[in-house]
mmCIF file of N, CA and C in Angstrom:
data_model
loop_
_atom_site.group_PDB
_atom_site.id
_atom_site.type_symbol
_atom_site.label_atom_id
_atom_site.label_comp_id
_atom_site.label_asym_id
_atom_site.label_seq_id
_atom_site.Cartn_x
_atom_site.Cartn_y
_atom_site.Cartn_z
ATOM 1 N N MET A 1 -44.805 -4.738 -61.142
ATOM 2 C CA MET A 1 -44.388 -4.017 -59.921
ATOM 3 C C MET A 1 -44.216 -2.648 -60.385
ATOM 4 N N SER A 2 -44.173 -1.553 -59.434
ATOM 5 C CA SER A 2 -44.226 0.006 -59.658
ATOM 6 C C SER A 2 -42.567 0.216 -59.774
ATOM 7 N N ILE A 3 -42.215 1.362 -60.034
ATOM 8 C CA ILE A 3 -40.768 1.708 -60.539
ATOM 9 C C ILE A 3 -40.577 1.813 -59.040
ATOM 10 N N LYS A 4 -41.097 2.537 -58.000
ATOM 11 C CA LYS A 4 -40.748 2.947 -56.534
ATOM 12 C C LYS A 4 -40.530 1.861 -55.819
ATOM 13 N N THR A 5 -41.339 0.682 -56.247
ATOM 14 C CA THR A 5 -41.094 -0.704 -55.351
ATOM 15 C C THR A 5 -39.860 -1.350 -55.978
ATOM 16 N N ILE A 6 -39.586 -1.072 -57.242
ATOM 17 C CA ILE A 6 -38.347 -2.042 -57.799
ATOM 18 C C ILE A 6 -37.114 -1.329 -56.999
ATOM 19 N N LYS A 7 -37.056 -0.356 -57.099
ATOM 20 C CA LYS A 7 -35.843 0.742 -56.702
ATOM 21 C C LYS A 7 -35.967 0.475 -55.031
ATOM 22 N N ALA A 8 -36.716 0.114 -54.337
ATOM 23 C CA ALA A 8 -36.858 -0.056 -53.053
ATOM 24 C C ALA A 8 -36.198 -1.333 -52.689
ATOM 25 N N ARG A 9 -36.697 -2.479 -53.552
ATOM 26 C CA ARG A 9 -36.268 -4.000 -53.747
ATOM 27 C C ARG A 9 -34.867 -3.893 -53.934
ATOM 28 N N ILE A 10 -34.427 -3.019 -54.905
ATOM 29 C CA ILE A 10 -33.032 -2.802 -55.303
ATOM 30 C C ILE A 10 -31.969 -2.481 -54.077
ATOM 31 N N THR A 11 -32.473 -1.434 -53.439
ATOM 32 C CA THR A 11 -31.645 -0.725 -52.419
ATOM 33 C C THR A 11 -31.462 -1.868 -51.628
ATOM 34 N N GLU A 12 -32.642 -2.532 -50.914
ATOM 35 C CA GLU A 12 -32.531 -3.610 -50.201
ATOM 36 C C GLU A 12 -31.501 -4.750 -50.601
ATOM 37 N N LEU A 13 -31.318 -5.211 -51.697
ATOM 38 C CA LEU A 13 -30.660 -5.959 -52.340
ATOM 39 C C LEU A 13 -29.389 -5.560 -51.984
ATOM 40 N N GLN A 14 -29.025 -4.103 -52.491
ATOM 41 C CA GLN A 14 -27.780 -4.022 -52.380
ATOM 42 C C GLN A 14 -27.138 -3.949 -50.959
ATOM 43 N N ALA A 15 -28.049 -3.341 -49.864
ATOM 44 C CA ALA A 15 -27.728 -3.651 -48.447
ATOM 45 C C ALA A 15 -27.404 -4.772 -48.166
ATOM 46 N N ARG A 16 -28.276 -5.837 -48.385
ATOM 47 C CA ARG A 16 -28.019 -7.176 -48.028
ATOM 48 C C ARG A 16 -26.378 -7.679 -48.695
ATOM 49 N N ILE A 17 -26.184 -7.273 -49.965
ATOM 50 C CA ILE A 17 -25.171 -7.906 -50.683
ATOM 51 C C ILE A 17 -24.041 -7.175 -49.846
ATOM 52 N N TRP A 18 -23.951 -5.902 -49.642
ATOM 53 C CA TRP A 18 -22.769 -5.367 -48.697
ATOM 54 C C TRP A 18 -22.837 -6.091 -47.711
ATOM 55 N N ARG A 19 -23.794 -6.394 -46.582
ATOM 56 C CA ARG A 19 -23.752 -7.275 -45.442
ATOM 57 C C ARG A 19 -22.987 -8.575 -45.586
ATOM 58 N N HIS A 20 -23.719 -9.173 -46.599
ATOM 59 C CA HIS A 20 -22.978 -10.481 -46.766
ATOM 60 C C HIS A 20 -21.402 -10.516 -47.201
ATOM 61 N N ARG A 21 -21.097 -9.128 -47.636
ATOM 62 C CA ARG A 21 -19.772 -8.931 -48.039
ATOM 63 C C ARG A 21 -18.747 -8.882 -47.041
ATOM 64 N N GLN A 22 -19.271 -8.176 -45.910
ATOM 65 C CA GLN A 22 -18.706 -7.828 -44.631
ATOM 66 C C GLN A 22 -18.534 -9.029 -43.815
ATOM 67 N N TYR A 23 -19.715 -9.733 -43.933
ATOM 68 C CA TYR A 23 -19.446 -10.967 -42.955
ATOM 69 C C TYR A 23 -18.729 -12.004 -43.620
ATOM 70 N N LEU A 24 -18.411 -12.145 -45.203
ATOM 71 C CA LEU A 24 -17.889 -12.926 -45.805
ATOM 72 C C LEU A 24 -16.116 -12.541 -45.678
ATOM 73 N N ALA A 25 -15.594 -11.361 -45.219
ATOM 74 C CA ALA A 25 -14.298 -10.822 -45.187
ATOM 75 C C ALA A 25 -14.331 -11.041 -43.437
ATOM 76 N N HIS A 26 -15.013 -10.809 -42.629
ATOM 77 C CA HIS A 26 -14.789 -11.071 -41.358
ATOM 78 C C HIS A 26 -14.667 -12.777 -41.431
ATOM 79 N N THR A 27 -15.269 -13.550 -41.838
ATOM 80 C CA THR A 27 -15.472 -15.188 -42.034
ATOM 81 C C THR A 27 -14.235 -15.617 -42.448
ATOM 82 N N HIS A 28 -13.414 -14.757 -43.272
ATOM 83 C CA HIS A 28 -12.109 -15.305 -43.850
ATOM 84 C C HIS A 28 -11.254 -14.855 -43.172
ATOM 85 N N LYS A 29 -11.245 -13.716 -42.294
ATOM 86 C CA LYS A 29 -10.265 -13.467 -41.046
ATOM 87 C C LYS A 29 -10.406 -14.470 -40.057
ATOM 88 N N GLN A 30 -11.427 -15.136 -39.538
ATOM 89 C CA GLN A 30 -11.758 -16.060 -38.593
ATOM 90 C C GLN A 30 -11.113 -17.324 -39.196
ATOM 91 N N LEU A 31 -11.434 -17.965 -40.663
ATOM 92 C CA LEU A 31 -10.686 -18.896 -40.943
ATOM 93 C C LEU A 31 -9.401 -18.884 -40.826
ATOM 94 N N ALA A 32 -8.539 -17.468 -41.263
ATOM 95 C CA ALA A 32 -7.356 -17.763 -41.203
ATOM 96 C C ALA A 32 -6.812 -17.961 -39.800
ATOM 97 N N LEU A 33 -7.477 -17.244 -38.397
ATOM 98 C CA LEU A 33 -7.208 -17.575 -37.244
ATOM 99 C C LEU A 33 -7.470 -18.853 -36.791
ATOM 100 N N SER A 34 -8.592 -19.241 -37.086
ATOM 101 C CA SER A 34 -8.889 -21.008 -36.409
ATOM 102 C C SER A 34 -8.320 -21.938 -37.064
ATOM 103 N N GLN A 35 -7.415 -21.840 -38.030
ATOM 104 C CA GLN A 35 -6.886 -22.936 -38.739
ATOM 105 C C GLN A 35 -5.713 -23.255 -37.696
ATOM 106 N N ARG A 36 -5.163 -22.263 -36.987
ATOM 107 C CA ARG A 36 -4.328 -22.602 -35.784
ATOM 108 C C ARG A 36 -4.972 -23.373 -34.468
ATOM 109 N N VAL A 37 -6.635 -23.081 -34.227
ATOM 110 C CA VAL A 37 -7.012 -23.506 -33.177
ATOM 111 C C VAL A 37 -7.698 -24.798 -33.030
ATOM 112 N N SER A 38 -8.641 -24.974 -34.318
ATOM 113 C CA SER A 38 -9.359 -26.432 -34.045
ATOM 114 C C SER A 38 -9.930 -26.730 -35.541
ATOM 115 N N PRO A 39 -9.756 -27.881 -35.764
ATOM 116 C CA PRO A 39 -10.408 -28.382 -37.060
ATOM 117 C C PRO A 39 -11.600 -28.009 -37.175
ATOM 118 N N ALA A 40 -12.664 -28.159 -36.185
ATOM 119 C CA ALA A 40 -13.831 -28.105 -36.274
ATOM 120 C C ALA A 40 -14.388 -26.623 -36.701
ATOM 121 N N THR A 41 -13.893 -25.580 -35.739
ATOM 122 C CA THR A 41 -14.202 -24.434 -36.128
ATOM 123 C C THR A 41 -13.779 -23.686 -37.506
ATOM 124 N N GLY A 42 -12.740 -24.561 -37.983
ATOM 125 C CA GLY A 42 -12.350 -24.210 -39.687
ATOM 126 C C GLY A 42 -13.252 -24.472 -40.595
ATOM 127 N N HIS A 43 -13.941 -26.050 -40.209
ATOM 128 C CA HIS A 43 -14.812 -26.613 -40.773
ATOM 129 C C HIS A 43 -16.226 -25.669 -41.050
ATOM 130 N N ARG A 44 -16.497 -25.137 -39.663
ATOM 131 C CA ARG A 44 -17.891 -24.344 -39.553
ATOM 132 C C ARG A 44 -17.328 -22.804 -40.712
ATOM 133 N N CYS A 45 -16.148 -22.534 -40.560
ATOM 134 C CA CYS A 45 -16.094 -21.029 -41.120
ATOM 135 C C CYS A 45 -16.155 -21.512 -42.544
ATOM 136 N N ARG A 46 -15.398 -22.403 -43.256
ATOM 137 C CA ARG A 46 -15.807 -22.727 -44.403
ATOM 138 C C ARG A 46 -17.164 -23.277 -45.019
ATOM 139 N N GLN A 47 -18.033 -23.839 -44.291
ATOM 140 C CA GLN A 47 -19.379 -23.777 -44.505
ATOM 141 C C GLN A 47 -20.378 -22.608 -44.587
ATOM 142 N N GLN A 48 -19.805 -21.656 -43.468
ATOM 143 C CA GLN A 48 -20.363 -20.143 -43.658
ATOM 144 C C GLN A 48 -20.001 -19.413 -44.951
ATOM 145 N N LEU A 49 -18.431 -19.563 -44.921
ATOM 146 C CA LEU A 49 -18.070 -18.904 -46.377
ATOM 147 C C LEU A 49 -19.049 -19.448 -48.019
ATOM 148 N N ARG A 50 -19.150 -20.740 -47.953
ATOM 149 C CA ARG A 50 -19.829 -21.314 -49.233
ATOM 150 C C ARG A 50 -21.378 -20.723 -49.091
ATOM 151 N N ALA A 51 -21.811 -20.615 -47.840
ATOM 152 C CA ALA A 51 -23.129 -20.309 -47.911
ATOM 153 C C ALA A 51 -22.983 -18.371 -47.938
ATOM 154 N N LEU A 52 -22.258 -17.959 -47.515
ATOM 155 C CA LEU A 52 -22.396 -16.627 -47.897
ATOM 156 C C LEU A 52 -22.151 -16.342 -49.155
ATOM 157 N N GLN A 53 -21.237 -17.098 -50.136
ATOM 158 C CA GLN A 53 -21.003 -16.953 -51.422
ATOM 159 C C GLN A 53 -22.441 -17.104 -52.491
ATOM 160 N N ILE A 54 -22.954 -18.301 -51.782
ATOM 161 C CA ILE A 54 -24.183 -18.810 -52.602
ATOM 162 C C ILE A 54 -25.148 -17.616 -52.434
ATOM 163 N N ALA A 55 -25.361 -17.098 -51.291
ATOM 164 C CA ALA A 55 -26.266 -15.779 -51.135
ATOM 165 C C ALA A 55 -25.854 -14.787 -51.776
ATOM 166 N N ILE A 56 -24.632 -14.455 -51.813
ATOM 167 C CA ILE A 56 -24.358 -13.286 -52.694
ATOM 168 C C ILE A 56 -24.600 -13.391 -53.905
ATOM 169 N N ALA A 57 -24.445 -14.982 -54.692
ATOM 170 C CA ALA A 57 -24.343 -14.580 -56.065
ATOM 171 C C ALA A 57 -26.098 -14.626 -56.195
ATOM 172 N N ARG A 58 -26.952 -15.457 -55.455
ATOM 173 C CA ARG A 58 -28.297 -15.297 -55.740
ATOM 174 C C ARG A 58 -28.738 -14.101 -55.402
ATOM 175 N N ASP A 59 -28.165 -13.178 -54.401
ATOM 176 C CA ASP A 59 -29.147 -11.588 -54.610
ATOM 177 C C ASP A 59 -28.160 -10.992 -55.687
ATOM 178 N N SER A 60 -27.246 -11.104 -56.329
ATOM 179 C CA SER A 60 -26.525 -10.504 -57.312
ATOM 180 C C SER A 60 -27.327 -10.898 -58.583
ATOM 181 N N ASP A 61 -27.892 -12.245 -58.746
ATOM 182 C CA ASP A 61 -28.995 -12.311 -59.709
ATOM 183 C C ASP A 61 -29.994 -11.784 -59.659
ATOM 184 N N ASP A 62 -30.500 -11.578 -58.575
ATOM 185 C CA ASP A 62 -31.819 -10.809 -58.310
ATOM 186 C C ASP A 62 -31.837 -9.484 -58.626
ATOM 187 N N LEU A 63 -30.950 -8.722 -58.331
ATOM 188 C CA LEU A 63 -30.344 -7.322 -58.073
ATOM 189 C C LEU A 63 -30.321 -6.990 -60.028
ATOM 190 N N GLU A 64 -29.707 -8.105 -60.562
ATOM 191 C CA GLU A 64 -29.682 -7.706 -62.224
ATOM 192 C C GLU A 64 -31.108 -7.979 -62.623
ATOM 193 N N THR A 65 -31.724 -9.056 -62.275
ATOM 194 C CA THR A 65 -33.131 -9.070 -62.962
ATOM 195 C C THR A 65 -33.945 -7.639 -62.509
ATOM 196 N N LEU A 66 -33.924 -6.964 -61.097
ATOM 197 C CA LEU A 66 -34.559 -5.972 -60.782
ATOM 198 C C LEU A 66 -33.985 -4.677 -61.568
ATOM 199 N N ASN A 67 -32.881 -4.373 -61.772
ATOM 200 C CA ASN A 67 -32.182 -3.590 -62.688
ATOM 201 C C ASN A 67 -32.657 -3.307 -63.955
ATOM 202 N N ARG A 68 -32.701 -4.776 -64.578
ATOM 203 C CA ARG A 68 -33.269 -4.777 -66.081
ATOM 204 C C ARG A 68 -34.917 -4.167 -66.069
ATOM 205 N N ALA A 69 -35.779 -4.633 -65.038
ATOM 206 C CA ALA A 69 -37.199 -4.437 -64.776
ATOM 207 C C ALA A 69 -37.099 -2.897 -64.612
ATOM 208 N N LEU A 70 -36.446 -2.449 -64.122
ATOM 209 C CA LEU A 70 -36.131 -0.938 -63.825
ATOM 210 C C LEU A 70 -36.224 0.063 -64.856
ATOM 211 N N ILE A 71 -34.907 -0.493 -65.659
ATOM 212 C CA ILE A 71 -34.479 0.154 -66.939
ATOM 213 C C ILE A 71 -35.811 0.174 -68.040
ATOM 214 N N ALA A 72 -36.500 -1.234 -68.203
ATOM 215 C CA ALA A 72 -37.730 -1.592 -69.037
ATOM 216 C C ALA A 72 -38.645 -0.586 -68.712
ATOM 217 N N ALA A 73 -39.027 -0.399 -67.260
ATOM 218 C CA ALA A 73 -40.202 0.382 -67.092
ATOM 219 C C ALA A 73 -39.861 2.017 -67.447
ATOM 220 N N ILE A 74 -38.434 2.405 -67.153
ATOM 221 C CA ILE A 74 -38.214 3.592 -67.641
ATOM 222 C C ILE A 74 -38.225 3.901 -69.092
ATOM 223 N N ASP A 75 -37.833 2.913 -69.892
ATOM 224 C CA ASP A 75 -37.578 2.946 -71.241
ATOM 225 C C ASP A 75 -39.017 3.106 -71.833
ATOM 226 N N SER A 76 -39.877 2.656 -71.144
ATOM 227 C CA SER A 76 -41.588 2.421 -71.431
ATOM 228 C C SER A 76 -42.070 3.618 -71.923
ATOM 229 N N GLN A 77 -41.603 4.699 -71.294
ATOM 230 C CA GLN A 77 -41.800 6.163 -71.041
ATOM 231 C C GLN A 77 -41.839 6.817 -72.537
ATOM 232 N N GLU A 78 -42.999 7.264 -72.957
ATOM 233 C CA GLU A 78 -43.391 7.556 -74.348
ATOM 234 C C GLU A 78 -42.451 9.069 -74.165
ATOM 235 N N ASN A 79 -42.664 9.939 -73.035
ATOM 236 C CA ASN A 79 -42.171 11.083 -73.357
ATOM 237 C C ASN A 79 -40.640 11.346 -72.762
ATOM 238 N N PRO A 80 -39.570 11.942 -73.286
ATOM 239 C CA PRO A 80 -38.574 11.898 -73.310
ATOM 240 C C PRO A 80 -37.864 12.673 -72.050
ATOM 241 N N GLN A 81 -38.607 13.898 -71.729
ATOM 242 C CA GLN A 81 -38.486 14.391 -70.445
ATOM 243 C C GLN A 81 -38.962 13.445 -69.309
ATOM 244 N N ILE A 82 -39.844 12.645 -69.314
ATOM 245 C CA ILE A 82 -40.226 11.786 -68.047
ATOM 246 C C ILE A 82 -39.071 10.847 -68.126
ATOM 247 N N GLN A 83 -38.591 10.383 -69.085
ATOM 248 C CA GLN A 83 -37.890 9.310 -69.295
ATOM 249 C C GLN A 83 -36.555 9.896 -68.463
ATOM 250 N N GLU A 84 -35.873 10.897 -68.918
ATOM 251 C CA GLU A 84 -34.832 11.733 -68.078
ATOM 252 C C GLU A 84 -34.749 11.867 -66.755
ATOM 253 N N ILE A 85 -36.159 12.515 -66.303
ATOM 254 C CA ILE A 85 -36.367 12.675 -65.118
ATOM 255 C C ILE A 85 -36.095 11.164 -64.237
ATOM 256 N N LEU A 86 -36.887 10.115 -64.909
ATOM 257 C CA LEU A 86 -37.089 8.800 -63.935
ATOM 258 C C LEU A 86 -35.577 8.328 -63.996
ATOM 259 N N THR A 87 -34.663 8.158 -65.031
ATOM 260 C CA THR A 87 -33.658 7.980 -65.383
ATOM 261 C C THR A 87 -32.498 8.668 -64.057
ATOM 262 N N ARG A 88 -32.723 9.943 -64.050
ATOM 263 C CA ARG A 88 -31.862 10.583 -63.104
ATOM 264 C C ARG A 88 -32.279 10.512 -61.324
ATOM 265 N N ARG A 89 -33.461 10.064 -61.398
ATOM 266 C CA ARG A 89 -33.863 9.841 -60.062
ATOM 267 C C ARG A 89 -33.853 8.339 -59.580
ATOM 268 N N TYR A 90 -34.098 7.610 -60.152
ATOM 269 C CA TYR A 90 -34.009 6.288 -59.852
ATOM 270 C C TYR A 90 -32.707 5.277 -60.230
ATOM 271 N N LEU A 91 -32.158 5.727 -61.608
ATOM 272 C CA LEU A 91 -30.727 5.076 -61.746
ATOM 273 C C LEU A 91 -29.778 5.686 -61.166
ATOM 274 N N ASN A 92 -29.626 7.289 -61.421
ATOM 275 C CA ASN A 92 -28.636 8.000 -60.935
ATOM 276 C C ASN A 92 -28.556 9.000 -59.424
ATOM 277 N N ASP A 93 -29.813 8.284 -58.865
ATOM 278 C CA ASP A 93 -30.243 8.614 -57.423
ATOM 279 C C ASP A 93 -29.688 10.195 -57.225
ATOM 280 N N GLN A 94 -30.527 11.082 -58.211
ATOM 281 C CA GLN A 94 -30.259 12.348 -58.042
ATOM 282 C C GLN A 94 -31.507 12.913 -57.048
ATOM 283 N N PRO A 95 -31.251 13.791 -56.399
ATOM 284 C CA PRO A 95 -32.272 14.580 -55.700
ATOM 285 C C PRO A 95 -33.202 15.391 -56.824
ATOM 286 N N PHE A 96 -34.095 15.784 -56.637
ATOM 287 C CA PHE A 96 -35.219 16.410 -57.434
ATOM 288 C C PHE A 96 -34.678 17.713 -57.577
ATOM 289 N N ALA A 97 -34.284 18.224 -56.661
ATOM 290 C CA ALA A 97 -33.688 19.546 -57.006
ATOM 291 C C ALA A 97 -32.447 20.017 -57.930
ATOM 292 N N ALA A 98 -31.748 18.694 -57.700
ATOM 293 C CA ALA A 98 -30.623 18.614 -58.965
ATOM 294 C C ALA A 98 -31.298 18.463 -60.404
ATOM 295 N N ILE A 99 -32.090 17.515 -60.381
ATOM 296 C CA ILE A 99 -32.682 17.295 -61.412
ATOM 297 C C ILE A 99 -33.497 18.452 -62.147
ATOM 298 N N ALA A 100 -34.015 19.272 -61.387
ATOM 299 C CA ALA A 100 -34.680 20.235 -62.053
ATOM 300 C C ALA A 100 -33.504 21.450 -62.254
ATOM 301 N N ALA A 101 -32.701 21.360 -61.851
ATOM 302 C CA ALA A 101 -31.217 22.538 -62.057
ATOM 303 C C ALA A 101 -30.836 22.210 -63.387
ATOM 304 N N ALA A 102 -30.423 20.702 -63.399
ATOM 305 C CA ALA A 102 -30.040 20.169 -64.855
ATOM 306 C C ALA A 102 -30.624 20.488 -65.630
ATOM 307 N N MET A 103 -31.879 20.264 -65.667
ATOM 308 C CA MET A 103 -32.884 20.135 -66.879
ATOM 309 C C MET A 103 -33.514 21.533 -67.024
ATOM 310 N N GLY A 104 -33.105 22.529 -66.341
ATOM 311 C CA GLY A 104 -33.901 23.557 -66.244
ATOM 312 C C GLY A 104 -35.217 23.993 -66.221
ATOM 313 N N TYR A 105 -35.880 23.010 -65.499
ATOM 314 C CA TYR A 105 -37.186 23.054 -64.872
ATOM 315 C C TYR A 105 -37.584 23.366 -63.674
ATOM 316 N N ASP A 106 -38.665 24.030 -63.233
ATOM 317 C CA ASP A 106 -39.209 24.672 -61.988
ATOM 318 C C ASP A 106 -39.266 23.089 -61.244
ATOM 319 N N LEU A 107 -39.078 23.235 -60.307
ATOM 320 C CA LEU A 107 -38.811 21.791 -59.213
ATOM 321 C C LEU A 107 -40.390 21.389 -59.339
ATOM 322 N N ARG A 108 -41.449 22.427 -58.996
ATOM 323 C CA ARG A 108 -42.904 21.668 -59.157
ATOM 324 C C ARG A 108 -42.948 21.187 -60.408
ATOM 325 N N TRP A 109 -42.659 21.102 -61.537
ATOM 326 C CA TRP A 109 -42.873 20.609 -62.523
ATOM 327 C C TRP A 109 -42.497 19.655 -62.761
ATOM 328 N N VAL A 110 -40.845 19.493 -62.156
ATOM 329 C CA VAL A 110 -40.359 18.021 -62.126
ATOM 330 C C VAL A 110 -41.202 17.089 -61.374
ATOM 331 N N TYR A 111 -41.715 17.714 -60.388
ATOM 332 C CA TYR A 111 -42.692 16.591 -59.280
ATOM 333 C C TYR A 111 -43.644 15.878 -60.028
ATOM 334 N N ARG A 112 -44.212 16.938 -60.970
ATOM 335 C CA ARG A 112 -45.709 16.696 -61.865
ATOM 336 C C ARG A 112 -45.085 15.622 -62.710
ATOM 337 N N LEU A 113 -44.308 16.038 -63.391
ATOM 338 C CA LEU A 113 -43.523 15.121 -64.534
ATOM 339 C C LEU A 113 -43.371 13.644 -64.145
ATOM 340 N N HIS A 114 -42.495 13.533 -63.029
ATOM 341 C CA HIS A 114 -42.233 12.668 -62.210
ATOM 342 C C HIS A 114 -43.464 11.547 -61.985
ATOM 343 N N ALA A 115 -44.638 12.177 -61.174
ATOM 344 C CA ALA A 115 -45.873 11.459 -61.088
ATOM 345 C C ALA A 115 -46.614 10.802 -62.159
ATOM 346 N N ARG A 116 -46.574 11.913 -63.176
ATOM 347 C CA ARG A 116 -47.086 11.487 -64.673
ATOM 348 C C ARG A 116 -46.541 9.859 -64.935
ATOM 349 N N GLY A 117 -45.119 10.043 -64.818
ATOM 350 C CA GLY A 117 -44.181 9.023 -65.057
ATOM 351 C C GLY A 117 -44.587 8.035 -64.581
ATOM 352 N N LEU A 118 -44.824 8.189 -63.126
ATOM 353 C CA LEU A 118 -44.789 6.897 -61.904
ATOM 354 C C LEU A 118 -46.246 6.225 -62.348
ATOM 355 N N GLY A 119 -47.248 7.196 -62.850
ATOM 356 C CA GLY A 119 -48.888 7.029 -63.046
ATOM 357 C C GLY A 119 -48.809 5.966 -64.250
ATOM 358 N N ALA A 120 -48.118 6.368 -65.579
ATOM 359 C CA ALA A 120 -47.882 5.621 -66.875
ATOM 360 C C ALA A 120 -47.103 4.484 -66.637
ATOM 361 N N ALA A 121 -46.140 4.503 -65.722
ATOM 362 C CA ALA A 121 -45.206 3.086 -65.456
ATOM 363 C C ALA A 121 -46.456 1.970 -64.916
ATOM 364 N N GLY A 122 -47.417 2.615 -63.843
ATOM 365 C CA GLY A 122 -48.024 1.805 -62.836
ATOM 366 C C GLY A 122 -49.083 1.084 -64.110
ATOM 367 N N GLN A 123 -49.805 2.093 -64.959
ATOM 368 C CA GLN A 123 -50.756 1.400 -65.733
ATOM 369 C C GLN A 123 -49.998 0.664 -66.668
ATOM 370 N N GLU A 124 -48.952 0.609 -67.082
ATOM 371 C CA GLU A 124 -48.314 -0.284 -67.870
ATOM 372 C C GLU A 124 -47.880 -1.797 -67.117
ATOM 373 N N SER A 125 -47.686 -1.567 -66.327
ATOM 374 C CA SER A 125 -47.291 -2.991 -65.251
ATOM 375 C C SER A 125 -48.735 -3.683 -65.185
ATOM 376 N N LYS A 126 -49.924 -3.253 -65.098
ATOM 377 C CA LYS A 126 -51.162 -3.778 -65.012
ATOM 378 C C LYS A 126 -51.389 -4.409 -65.996
ATOM 379 N N ARG A 127 -51.039 -4.139 -67.095
ATOM 380 C CA ARG A 127 -51.486 -4.465 -68.308
ATOM 381 C C ARG A 127 -50.785 -5.915 -68.399
#
């Protein structure tokens, strides 16, 4: 799996976990209110809470696995400058302009090194 694909899946999982946590908080509020209304509604809320907690745990495990895969793909780079660019871009979420400024490189050179790193990582994943 390519570095960009891994990063896209990480972003997707982070958003899904955030949504699940929002639903979880909302369901907790519903459960507190529904205890006074009906036992059936409280039961449904507790079932929904369990399902959300299971989904969050599963997505968190997937997120951890993808993060490890991303770090391994970046660490497999032989060139330390490319490693730094990929780390800043995909782990620290820095824009290319900030990476170029921090490393003292021209923006076009950062783009070239980034493309080389993605190409090398793509060839490593095919092996």
